[in-house]
Short mmCIF file of C-alpha atoms in Angstrom, two decimals:
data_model
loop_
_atom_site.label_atom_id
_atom_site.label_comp_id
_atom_site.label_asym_id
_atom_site.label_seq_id
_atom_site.Cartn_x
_atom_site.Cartn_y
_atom_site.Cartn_z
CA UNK A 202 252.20 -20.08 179.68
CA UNK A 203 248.66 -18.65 180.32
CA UNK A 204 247.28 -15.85 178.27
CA UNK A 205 244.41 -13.39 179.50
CA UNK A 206 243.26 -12.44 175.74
CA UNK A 207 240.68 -9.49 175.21
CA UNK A 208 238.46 -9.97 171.75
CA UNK A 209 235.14 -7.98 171.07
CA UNK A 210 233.91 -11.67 168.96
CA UNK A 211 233.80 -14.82 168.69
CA UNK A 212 232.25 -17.37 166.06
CA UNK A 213 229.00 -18.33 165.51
CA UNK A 214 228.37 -14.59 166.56
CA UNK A 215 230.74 -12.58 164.34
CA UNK A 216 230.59 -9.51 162.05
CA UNK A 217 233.90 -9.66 160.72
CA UNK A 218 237.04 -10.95 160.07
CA UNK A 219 238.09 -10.34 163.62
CA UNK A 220 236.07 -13.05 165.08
CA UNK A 221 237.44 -15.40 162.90
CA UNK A 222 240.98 -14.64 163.49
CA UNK A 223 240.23 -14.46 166.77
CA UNK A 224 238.93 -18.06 166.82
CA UNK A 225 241.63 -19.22 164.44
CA UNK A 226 244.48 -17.97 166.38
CA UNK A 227 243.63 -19.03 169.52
CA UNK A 228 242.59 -22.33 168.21
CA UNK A 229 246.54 -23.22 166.70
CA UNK A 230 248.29 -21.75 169.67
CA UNK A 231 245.88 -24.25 172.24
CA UNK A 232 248.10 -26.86 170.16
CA UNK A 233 250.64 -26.14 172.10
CA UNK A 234 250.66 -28.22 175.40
CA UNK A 235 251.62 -26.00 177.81
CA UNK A 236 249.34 -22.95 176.60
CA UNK A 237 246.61 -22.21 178.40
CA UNK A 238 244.55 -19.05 177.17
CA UNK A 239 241.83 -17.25 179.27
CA UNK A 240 239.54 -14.92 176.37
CA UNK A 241 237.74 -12.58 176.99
CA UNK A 242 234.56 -10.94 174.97
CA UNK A 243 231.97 -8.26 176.09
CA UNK A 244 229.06 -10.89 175.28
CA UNK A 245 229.10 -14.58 175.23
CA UNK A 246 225.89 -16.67 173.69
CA UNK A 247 226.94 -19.76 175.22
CA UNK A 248 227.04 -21.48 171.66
CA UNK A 249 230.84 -20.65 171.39
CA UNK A 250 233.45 -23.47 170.94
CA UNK A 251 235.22 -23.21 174.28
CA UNK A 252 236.84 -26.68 173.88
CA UNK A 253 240.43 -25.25 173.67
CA UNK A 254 239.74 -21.77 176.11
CA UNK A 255 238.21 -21.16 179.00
CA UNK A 256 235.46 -17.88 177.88
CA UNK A 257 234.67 -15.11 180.54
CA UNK A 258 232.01 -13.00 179.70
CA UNK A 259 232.28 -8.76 180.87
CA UNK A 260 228.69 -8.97 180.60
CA UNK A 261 228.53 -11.57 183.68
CA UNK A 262 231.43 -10.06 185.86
CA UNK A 263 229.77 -8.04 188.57
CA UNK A 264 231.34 -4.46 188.95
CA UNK A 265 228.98 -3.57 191.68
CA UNK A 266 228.80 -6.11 194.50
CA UNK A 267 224.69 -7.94 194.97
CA UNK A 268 223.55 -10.17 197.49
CA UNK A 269 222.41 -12.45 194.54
CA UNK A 270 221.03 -15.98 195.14
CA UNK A 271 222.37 -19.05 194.09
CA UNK A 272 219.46 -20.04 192.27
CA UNK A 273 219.01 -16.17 190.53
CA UNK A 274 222.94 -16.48 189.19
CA UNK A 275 222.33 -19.92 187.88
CA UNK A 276 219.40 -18.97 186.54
CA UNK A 277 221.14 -15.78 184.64
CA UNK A 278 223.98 -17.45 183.91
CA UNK A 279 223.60 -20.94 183.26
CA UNK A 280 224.24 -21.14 179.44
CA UNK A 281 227.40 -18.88 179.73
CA UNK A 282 229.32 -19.29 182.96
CA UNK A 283 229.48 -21.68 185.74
CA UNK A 284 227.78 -19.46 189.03
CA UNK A 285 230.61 -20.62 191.11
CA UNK A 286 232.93 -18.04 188.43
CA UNK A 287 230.63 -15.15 189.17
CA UNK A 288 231.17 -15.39 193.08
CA UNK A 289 234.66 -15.24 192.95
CA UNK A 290 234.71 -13.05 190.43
CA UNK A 291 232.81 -10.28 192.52
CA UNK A 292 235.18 -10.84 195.50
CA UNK A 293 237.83 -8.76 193.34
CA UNK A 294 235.67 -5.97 193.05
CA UNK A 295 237.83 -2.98 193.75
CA UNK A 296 235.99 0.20 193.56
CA UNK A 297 232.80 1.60 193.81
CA UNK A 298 230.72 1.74 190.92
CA UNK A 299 227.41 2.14 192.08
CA UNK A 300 227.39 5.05 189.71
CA UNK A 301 227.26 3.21 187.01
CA UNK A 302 224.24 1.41 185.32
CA UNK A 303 224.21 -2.36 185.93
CA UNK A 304 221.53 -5.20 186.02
CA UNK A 305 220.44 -7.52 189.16
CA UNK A 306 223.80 -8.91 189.42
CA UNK A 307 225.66 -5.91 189.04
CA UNK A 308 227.27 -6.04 185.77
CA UNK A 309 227.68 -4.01 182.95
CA UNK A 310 225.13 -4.90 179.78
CA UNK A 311 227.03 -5.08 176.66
CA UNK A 312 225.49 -5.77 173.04
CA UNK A 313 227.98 -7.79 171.59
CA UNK A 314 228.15 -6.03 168.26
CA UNK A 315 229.58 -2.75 167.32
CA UNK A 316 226.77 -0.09 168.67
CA UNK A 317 226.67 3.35 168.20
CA UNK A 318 227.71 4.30 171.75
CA UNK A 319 230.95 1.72 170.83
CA UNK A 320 233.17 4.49 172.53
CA UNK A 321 231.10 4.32 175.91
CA UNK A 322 231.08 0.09 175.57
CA UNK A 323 234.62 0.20 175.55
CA UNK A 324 235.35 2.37 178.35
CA UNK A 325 232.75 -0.08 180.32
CA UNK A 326 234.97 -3.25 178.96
CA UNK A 327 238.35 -1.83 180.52
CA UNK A 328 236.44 -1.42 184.08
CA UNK A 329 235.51 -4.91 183.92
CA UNK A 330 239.00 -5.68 182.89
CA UNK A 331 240.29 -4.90 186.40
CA UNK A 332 237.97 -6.98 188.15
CA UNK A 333 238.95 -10.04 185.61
CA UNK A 334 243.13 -9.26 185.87
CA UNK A 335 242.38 -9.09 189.57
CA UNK A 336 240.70 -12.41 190.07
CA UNK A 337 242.95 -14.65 187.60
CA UNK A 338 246.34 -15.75 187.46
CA UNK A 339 248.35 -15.08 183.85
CA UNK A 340 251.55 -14.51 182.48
CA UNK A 341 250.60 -12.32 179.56
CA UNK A 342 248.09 -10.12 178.58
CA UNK A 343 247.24 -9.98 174.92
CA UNK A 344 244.42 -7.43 173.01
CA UNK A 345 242.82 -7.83 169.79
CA UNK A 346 242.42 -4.54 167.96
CA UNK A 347 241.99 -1.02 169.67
CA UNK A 348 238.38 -1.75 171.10
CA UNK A 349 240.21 -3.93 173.82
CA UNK A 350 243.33 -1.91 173.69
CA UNK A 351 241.59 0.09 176.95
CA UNK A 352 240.99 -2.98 178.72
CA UNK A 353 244.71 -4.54 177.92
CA UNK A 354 246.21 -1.32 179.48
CA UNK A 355 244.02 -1.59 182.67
CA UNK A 356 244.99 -5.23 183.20
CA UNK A 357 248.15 -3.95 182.59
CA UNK A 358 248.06 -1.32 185.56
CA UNK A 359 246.56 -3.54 188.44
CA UNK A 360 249.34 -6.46 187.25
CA UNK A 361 252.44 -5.36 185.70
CA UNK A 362 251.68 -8.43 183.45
CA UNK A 363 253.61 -7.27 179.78
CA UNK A 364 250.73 -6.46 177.35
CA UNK A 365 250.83 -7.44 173.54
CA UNK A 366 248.41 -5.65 171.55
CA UNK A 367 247.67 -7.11 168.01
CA UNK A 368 246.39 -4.99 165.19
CA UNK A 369 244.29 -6.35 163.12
CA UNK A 370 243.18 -3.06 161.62
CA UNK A 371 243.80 0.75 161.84
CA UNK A 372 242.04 3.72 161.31
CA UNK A 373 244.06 4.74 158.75
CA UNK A 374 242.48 1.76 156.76
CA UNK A 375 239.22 2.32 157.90
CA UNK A 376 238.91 5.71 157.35
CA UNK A 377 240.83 5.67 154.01
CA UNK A 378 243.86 7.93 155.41
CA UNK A 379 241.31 10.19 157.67
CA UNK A 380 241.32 8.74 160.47
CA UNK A 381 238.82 9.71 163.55
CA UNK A 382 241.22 11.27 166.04
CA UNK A 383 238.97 9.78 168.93
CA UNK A 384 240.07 5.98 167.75
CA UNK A 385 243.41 7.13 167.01
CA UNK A 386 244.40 8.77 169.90
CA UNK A 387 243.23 4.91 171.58
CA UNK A 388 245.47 3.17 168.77
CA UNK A 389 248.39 5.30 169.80
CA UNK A 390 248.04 5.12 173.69
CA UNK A 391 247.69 1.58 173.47
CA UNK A 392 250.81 0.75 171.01
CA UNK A 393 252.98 4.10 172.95
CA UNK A 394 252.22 2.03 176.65
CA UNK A 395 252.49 -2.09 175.42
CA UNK A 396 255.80 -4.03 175.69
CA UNK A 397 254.85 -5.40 171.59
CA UNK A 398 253.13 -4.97 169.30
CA UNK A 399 251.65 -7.69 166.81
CA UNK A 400 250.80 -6.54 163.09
CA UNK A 401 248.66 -8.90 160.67
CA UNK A 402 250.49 -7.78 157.46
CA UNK A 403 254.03 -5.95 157.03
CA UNK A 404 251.60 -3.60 155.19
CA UNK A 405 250.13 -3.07 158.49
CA UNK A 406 253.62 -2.94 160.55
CA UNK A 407 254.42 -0.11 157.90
CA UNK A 408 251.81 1.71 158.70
CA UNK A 409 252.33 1.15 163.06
CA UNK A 410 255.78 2.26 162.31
CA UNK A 411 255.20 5.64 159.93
CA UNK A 412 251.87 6.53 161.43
CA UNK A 413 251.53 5.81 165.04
CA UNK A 414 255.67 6.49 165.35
CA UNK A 415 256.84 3.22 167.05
CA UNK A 416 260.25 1.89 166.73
CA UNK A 417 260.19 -0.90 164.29
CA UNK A 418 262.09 -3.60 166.97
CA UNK A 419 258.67 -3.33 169.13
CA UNK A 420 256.43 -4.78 165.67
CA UNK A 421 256.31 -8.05 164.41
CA UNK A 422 254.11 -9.52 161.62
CA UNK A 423 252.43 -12.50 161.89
CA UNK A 424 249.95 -13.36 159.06
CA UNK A 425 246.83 -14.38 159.80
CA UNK A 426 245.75 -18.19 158.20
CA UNK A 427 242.68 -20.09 157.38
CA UNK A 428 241.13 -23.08 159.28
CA UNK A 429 240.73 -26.34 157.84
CA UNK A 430 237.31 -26.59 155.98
CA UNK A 431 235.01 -29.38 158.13
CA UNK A 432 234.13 -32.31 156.02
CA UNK A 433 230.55 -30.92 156.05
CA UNK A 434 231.63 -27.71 154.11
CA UNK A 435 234.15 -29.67 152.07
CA UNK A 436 230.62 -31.48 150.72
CA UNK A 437 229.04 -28.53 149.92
CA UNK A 438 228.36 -28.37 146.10
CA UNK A 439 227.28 -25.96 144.19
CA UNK A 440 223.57 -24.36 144.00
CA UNK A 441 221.44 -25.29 141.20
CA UNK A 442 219.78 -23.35 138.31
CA UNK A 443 222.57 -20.70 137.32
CA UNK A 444 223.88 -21.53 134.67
CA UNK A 445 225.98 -18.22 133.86
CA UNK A 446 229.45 -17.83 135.57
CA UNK A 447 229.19 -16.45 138.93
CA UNK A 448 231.58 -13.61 140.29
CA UNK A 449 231.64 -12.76 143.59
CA UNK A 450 232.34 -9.74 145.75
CA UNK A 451 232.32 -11.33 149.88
CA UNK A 452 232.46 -8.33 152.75
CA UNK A 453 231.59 -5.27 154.39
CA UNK A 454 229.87 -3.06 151.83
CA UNK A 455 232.43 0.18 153.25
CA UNK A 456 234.59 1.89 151.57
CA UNK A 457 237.61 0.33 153.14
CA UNK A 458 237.03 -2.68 150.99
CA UNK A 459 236.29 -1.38 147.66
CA UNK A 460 233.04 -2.21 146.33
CA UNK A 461 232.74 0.48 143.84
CA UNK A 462 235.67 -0.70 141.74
CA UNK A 463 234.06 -3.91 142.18
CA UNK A 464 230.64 -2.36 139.92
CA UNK A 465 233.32 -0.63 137.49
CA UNK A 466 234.45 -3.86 136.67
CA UNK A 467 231.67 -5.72 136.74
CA UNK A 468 230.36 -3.34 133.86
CA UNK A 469 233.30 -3.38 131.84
CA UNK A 470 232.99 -7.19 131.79
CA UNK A 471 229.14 -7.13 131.29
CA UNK A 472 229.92 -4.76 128.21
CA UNK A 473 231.28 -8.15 126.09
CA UNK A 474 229.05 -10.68 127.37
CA UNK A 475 225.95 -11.53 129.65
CA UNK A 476 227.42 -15.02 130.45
CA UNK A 477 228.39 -14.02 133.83
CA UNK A 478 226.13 -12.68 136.76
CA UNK A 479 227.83 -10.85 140.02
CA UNK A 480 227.15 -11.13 143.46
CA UNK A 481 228.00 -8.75 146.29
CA UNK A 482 227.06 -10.37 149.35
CA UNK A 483 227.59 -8.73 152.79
CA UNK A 484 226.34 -4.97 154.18
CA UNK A 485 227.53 -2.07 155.58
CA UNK A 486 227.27 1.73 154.86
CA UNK A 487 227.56 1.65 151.47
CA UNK A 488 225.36 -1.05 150.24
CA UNK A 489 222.38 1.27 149.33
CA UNK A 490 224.67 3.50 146.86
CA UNK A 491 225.77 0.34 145.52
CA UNK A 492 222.90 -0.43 144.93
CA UNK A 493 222.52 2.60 143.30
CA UNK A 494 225.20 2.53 141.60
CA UNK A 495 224.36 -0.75 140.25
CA UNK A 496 220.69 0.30 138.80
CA UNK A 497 222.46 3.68 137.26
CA UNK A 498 224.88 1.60 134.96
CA UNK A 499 221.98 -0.40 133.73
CA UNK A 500 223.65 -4.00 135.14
CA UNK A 501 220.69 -4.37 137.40
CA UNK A 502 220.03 -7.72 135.61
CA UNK A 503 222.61 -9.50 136.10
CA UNK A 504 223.94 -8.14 139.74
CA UNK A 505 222.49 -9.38 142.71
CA UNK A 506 222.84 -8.38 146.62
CA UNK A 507 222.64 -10.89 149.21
CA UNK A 508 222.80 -9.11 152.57
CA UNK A 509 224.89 -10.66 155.35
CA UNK A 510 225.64 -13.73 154.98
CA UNK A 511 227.47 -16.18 157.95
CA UNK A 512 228.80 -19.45 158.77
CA UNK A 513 227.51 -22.20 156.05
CA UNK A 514 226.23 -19.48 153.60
CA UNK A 515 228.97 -18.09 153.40
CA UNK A 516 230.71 -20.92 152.12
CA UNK A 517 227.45 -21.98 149.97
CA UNK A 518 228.11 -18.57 148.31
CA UNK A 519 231.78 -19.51 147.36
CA UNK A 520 231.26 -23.35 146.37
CA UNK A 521 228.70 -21.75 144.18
CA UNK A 522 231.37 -18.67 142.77
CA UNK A 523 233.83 -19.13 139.53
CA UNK A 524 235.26 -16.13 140.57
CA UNK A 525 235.95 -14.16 143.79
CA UNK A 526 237.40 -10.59 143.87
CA UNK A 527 238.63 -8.33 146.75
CA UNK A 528 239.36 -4.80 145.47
CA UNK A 529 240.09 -3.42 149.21
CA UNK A 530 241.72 -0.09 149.04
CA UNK A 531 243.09 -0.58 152.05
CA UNK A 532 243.13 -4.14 153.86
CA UNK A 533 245.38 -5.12 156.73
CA UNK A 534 245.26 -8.73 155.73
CA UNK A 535 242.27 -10.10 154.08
CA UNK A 536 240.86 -13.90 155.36
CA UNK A 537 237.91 -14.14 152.76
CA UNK A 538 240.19 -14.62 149.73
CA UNK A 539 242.21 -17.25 151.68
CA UNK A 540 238.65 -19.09 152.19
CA UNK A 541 237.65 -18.58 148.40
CA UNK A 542 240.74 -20.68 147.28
CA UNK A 543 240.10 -23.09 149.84
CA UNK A 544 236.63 -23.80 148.46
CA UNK A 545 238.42 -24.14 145.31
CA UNK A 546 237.32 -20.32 143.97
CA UNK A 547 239.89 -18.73 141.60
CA UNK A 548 240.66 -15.22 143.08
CA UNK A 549 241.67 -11.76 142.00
CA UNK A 550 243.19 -9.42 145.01
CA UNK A 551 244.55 -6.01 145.25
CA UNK A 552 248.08 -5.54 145.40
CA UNK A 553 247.02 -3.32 148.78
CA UNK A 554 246.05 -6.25 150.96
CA UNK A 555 248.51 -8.12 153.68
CA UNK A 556 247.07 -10.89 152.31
CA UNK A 557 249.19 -10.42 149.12
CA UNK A 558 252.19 -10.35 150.80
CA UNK A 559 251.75 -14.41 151.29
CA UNK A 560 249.41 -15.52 148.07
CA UNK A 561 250.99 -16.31 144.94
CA UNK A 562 248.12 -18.41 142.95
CA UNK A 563 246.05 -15.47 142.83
CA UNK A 564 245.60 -12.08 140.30
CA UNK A 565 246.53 -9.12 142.03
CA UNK A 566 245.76 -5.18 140.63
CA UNK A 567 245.48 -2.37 142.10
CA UNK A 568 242.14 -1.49 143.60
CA UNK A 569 242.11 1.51 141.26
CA UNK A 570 243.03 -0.54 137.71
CA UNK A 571 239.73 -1.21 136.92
CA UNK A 572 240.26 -2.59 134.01
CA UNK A 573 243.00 -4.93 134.63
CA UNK A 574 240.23 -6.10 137.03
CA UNK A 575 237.68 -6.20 134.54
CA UNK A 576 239.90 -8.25 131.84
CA UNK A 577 241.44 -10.83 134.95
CA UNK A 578 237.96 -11.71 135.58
CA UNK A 579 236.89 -12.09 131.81
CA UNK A 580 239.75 -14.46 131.06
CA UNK A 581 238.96 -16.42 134.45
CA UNK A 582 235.79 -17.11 133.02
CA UNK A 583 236.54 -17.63 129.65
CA UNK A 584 239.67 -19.47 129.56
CA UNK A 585 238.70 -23.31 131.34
CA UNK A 586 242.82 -24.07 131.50
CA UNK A 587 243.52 -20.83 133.44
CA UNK A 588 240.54 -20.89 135.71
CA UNK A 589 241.84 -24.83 136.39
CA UNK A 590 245.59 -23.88 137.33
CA UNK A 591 244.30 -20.99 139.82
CA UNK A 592 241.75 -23.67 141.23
CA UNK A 593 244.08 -26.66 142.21
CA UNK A 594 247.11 -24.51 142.74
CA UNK A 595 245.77 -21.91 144.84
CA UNK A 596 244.00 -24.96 147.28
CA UNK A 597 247.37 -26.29 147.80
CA UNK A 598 249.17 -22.86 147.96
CA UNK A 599 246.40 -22.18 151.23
CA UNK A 600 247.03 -25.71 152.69
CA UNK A 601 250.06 -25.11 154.03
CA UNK A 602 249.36 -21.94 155.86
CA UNK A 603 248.15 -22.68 159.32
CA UNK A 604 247.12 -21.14 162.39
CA UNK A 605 249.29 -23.36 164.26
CA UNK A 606 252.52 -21.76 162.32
CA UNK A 607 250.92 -18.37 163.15
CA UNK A 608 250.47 -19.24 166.84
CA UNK A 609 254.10 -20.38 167.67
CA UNK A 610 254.86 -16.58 166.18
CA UNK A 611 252.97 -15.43 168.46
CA UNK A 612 254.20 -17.72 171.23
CA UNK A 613 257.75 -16.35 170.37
CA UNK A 614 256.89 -12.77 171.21
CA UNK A 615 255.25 -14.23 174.53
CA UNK A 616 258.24 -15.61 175.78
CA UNK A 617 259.99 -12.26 174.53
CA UNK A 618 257.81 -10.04 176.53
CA UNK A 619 257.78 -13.02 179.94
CA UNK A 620 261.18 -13.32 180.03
CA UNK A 621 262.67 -9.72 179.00
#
């Protein structure tokens, strides 16, 4: 079975949890012998783990046909692709577009992140898409959240390969039930024209089914996991010189995710003691009235802001956490608590994440009880025997989920979609 699988990231180089599913996913399901998987992003760095997938970049698949030399494409595209892939990747050009803007090879630029024009990059990544269904052989097409749902549909179209499109997100969650009818309208044509549909949560498949009006036999859940931690991270320990209990908030500083609830707590618990300092580490376009926020309920002292952090920091942030909370208002799954517990981190969740559908050793509220918040995280810090239980059962509760598991779910719906 061969996969063509479109992604917009891909560890070291991600910005959110998508990457790392990404990476996770494909990772288990490469365990499988006879799985091959071809993924696609709209920017390689050439520092990506391609040691179970073969990585084609948009970026280097000419759309426009040069006369470029040997030494020029190796030159251009020595860290990502092998120059051989870009020749016979331009002999399946098939139309012109000249037109469009495109470098000395004749491809598209693409930034790799999530740019304001993101509407524009996305069109661009489905014309590539053509070229790259055209020029390699697959059984199944699969697409990673509606940024590649374009590009899944075009493969689609030049192939008659079935698509699966996996929804990682929606703009109902994003927008906090007002969703931009731009992206939805690209949600709905992409789950209306696929052969399946795979949802991260059944929170999530709810939402496919009620809101984008598909019939429930076309969704399936399949819960994201958690990779094994390296022995490297596993020997982290944690930084020096705070001696206070350390609470952490870990994501995108939007309002998808909570982080206001997250201060309303954190000043509840401040209230009855100033043994415990909070962290919210991660951006977005909420972090300055968070900050705010912070300085107006006088907490300033003992809350601190970290930025974005990635890779090792990220897990030097939760070796060095008592505590780690996700108040999301509205989260399709959730990885980051998932990580917390394996680094040993007690957690409190809300009970509106997929991710609650699956973890038991954890607190879950609602993102709105602020106060239930507030007094889980007080008693995690006060009470050693409680903080203990969470800790050791909650790393064995997230050992036995696996993106292997995950994978042969997803394999199932592949042979589904092959063989229907």
């Amino acid at each position: 079975m061969r996969a063509l699988m479109f992604g917009w990231e891909f560890p070291p180089h991600i910005l959110g949890g998508l990457g790392t599913a990404s990476y996770g996913l494909t990772k288990g399901m490469a365990k499988q012998n006879d799985m091959e998987i071809l993924f696609v992003i709209p920017k390689p760095w050439g520092d990506e783990d391609q040691s179970f997938l073969t990585m084609i970049g948009a970026n280097n698949t000419p759309v426009v046909w040069r006369d470029v030399p040997w030494e020029t494409a190796k030159s251009r595209l020595e860290k990502c692709m092998d120059p051989q892939e870009y020749y016979h990747l331009r002999d399946h050009i098939y139309a012109d577009f000249n037109y469009m803007h495109t470098n000395e090879l004749g491809c598209i630029e693409f930034s790799g992140r999530y740019p304001n024009n993101i509407l524009e990059e996305t069109n661009n990544y489905s014309i590539v898409a053509g070229v790259i269904a055209r020029t390699y052989s697959f059984d199944v097409i699969h697409a990673h959240d509606w940024l590649t749902y374009p590009a899944g549909l075009h493969a689609k179209s030049v192939t008659g390969k079935p698509l699966v499109i996996h929804v990682h997100a929606t703009e109902f969650d994003r927008s906090r039930g007002k969703p931009n009818p731009v992206v939805y309208g690209i949600e709905k044509d992409g789950m209306d024209h696929c052969d399946h549909i795979i949802c991260v949560s059944d929170l999530t498949r709810k939402t496919v089914i009620e809101n984008y009006h598909q019939p429930h036999w076309k969704v399936t859940t399949v819960h994201n996991a958690v990779e094994p931690l390296s022995p490297e991270i596993e020997a982290l320990e944690r930084l020096s010189g705070v001696p206070e209990k350390v609470v952490t908030f870990l994501g995108r500083i939007t309002m998808q995710k909570g982080p206001e609830f997250f201060v309303d707590a954190a000043t509840q618990v401040l209230s009855k003691t100033d043994h415990i300092r909070f962290v919210m580490a991660g951006s977005g376009d909420m972090m300055d009235q968070m900050i705010r926020l912070v300085a107006d309920r006088g907490i300033a002292g003992k809350f601190h802001f970290t930025g974005f952090l990635r890779g090792r920091q990220v897990y030097e942030m939760l070796k060095s956490s008592d505590v780690y909370v996700m108040p999301s208002v509205s989260e399709p799954f959730g990885i980051s608590p998932l990580e917390a517990m394996q680094c040993g981190v007690p957690s409190i969740i809300s009970y509106q994440s997929g991710c609650s559908e699956i973890l038991h050793n954890v607190i879950k509220t609602n993102y709105w009880d602020v106060e239930a918040m507030a007094d889980a995280i007080y008693s995690i810090c006060t009470y050693p025997a409680m903080a203990e239980y969470l800790k050791v059962e909650g790393k064995k509760e997230i050992d036995t989920i696996t993106w292997e598991d995950a994978g042969r779910k997803v394999r199932e719906v592949y042979d589904r979609v092959v063989h229907s």
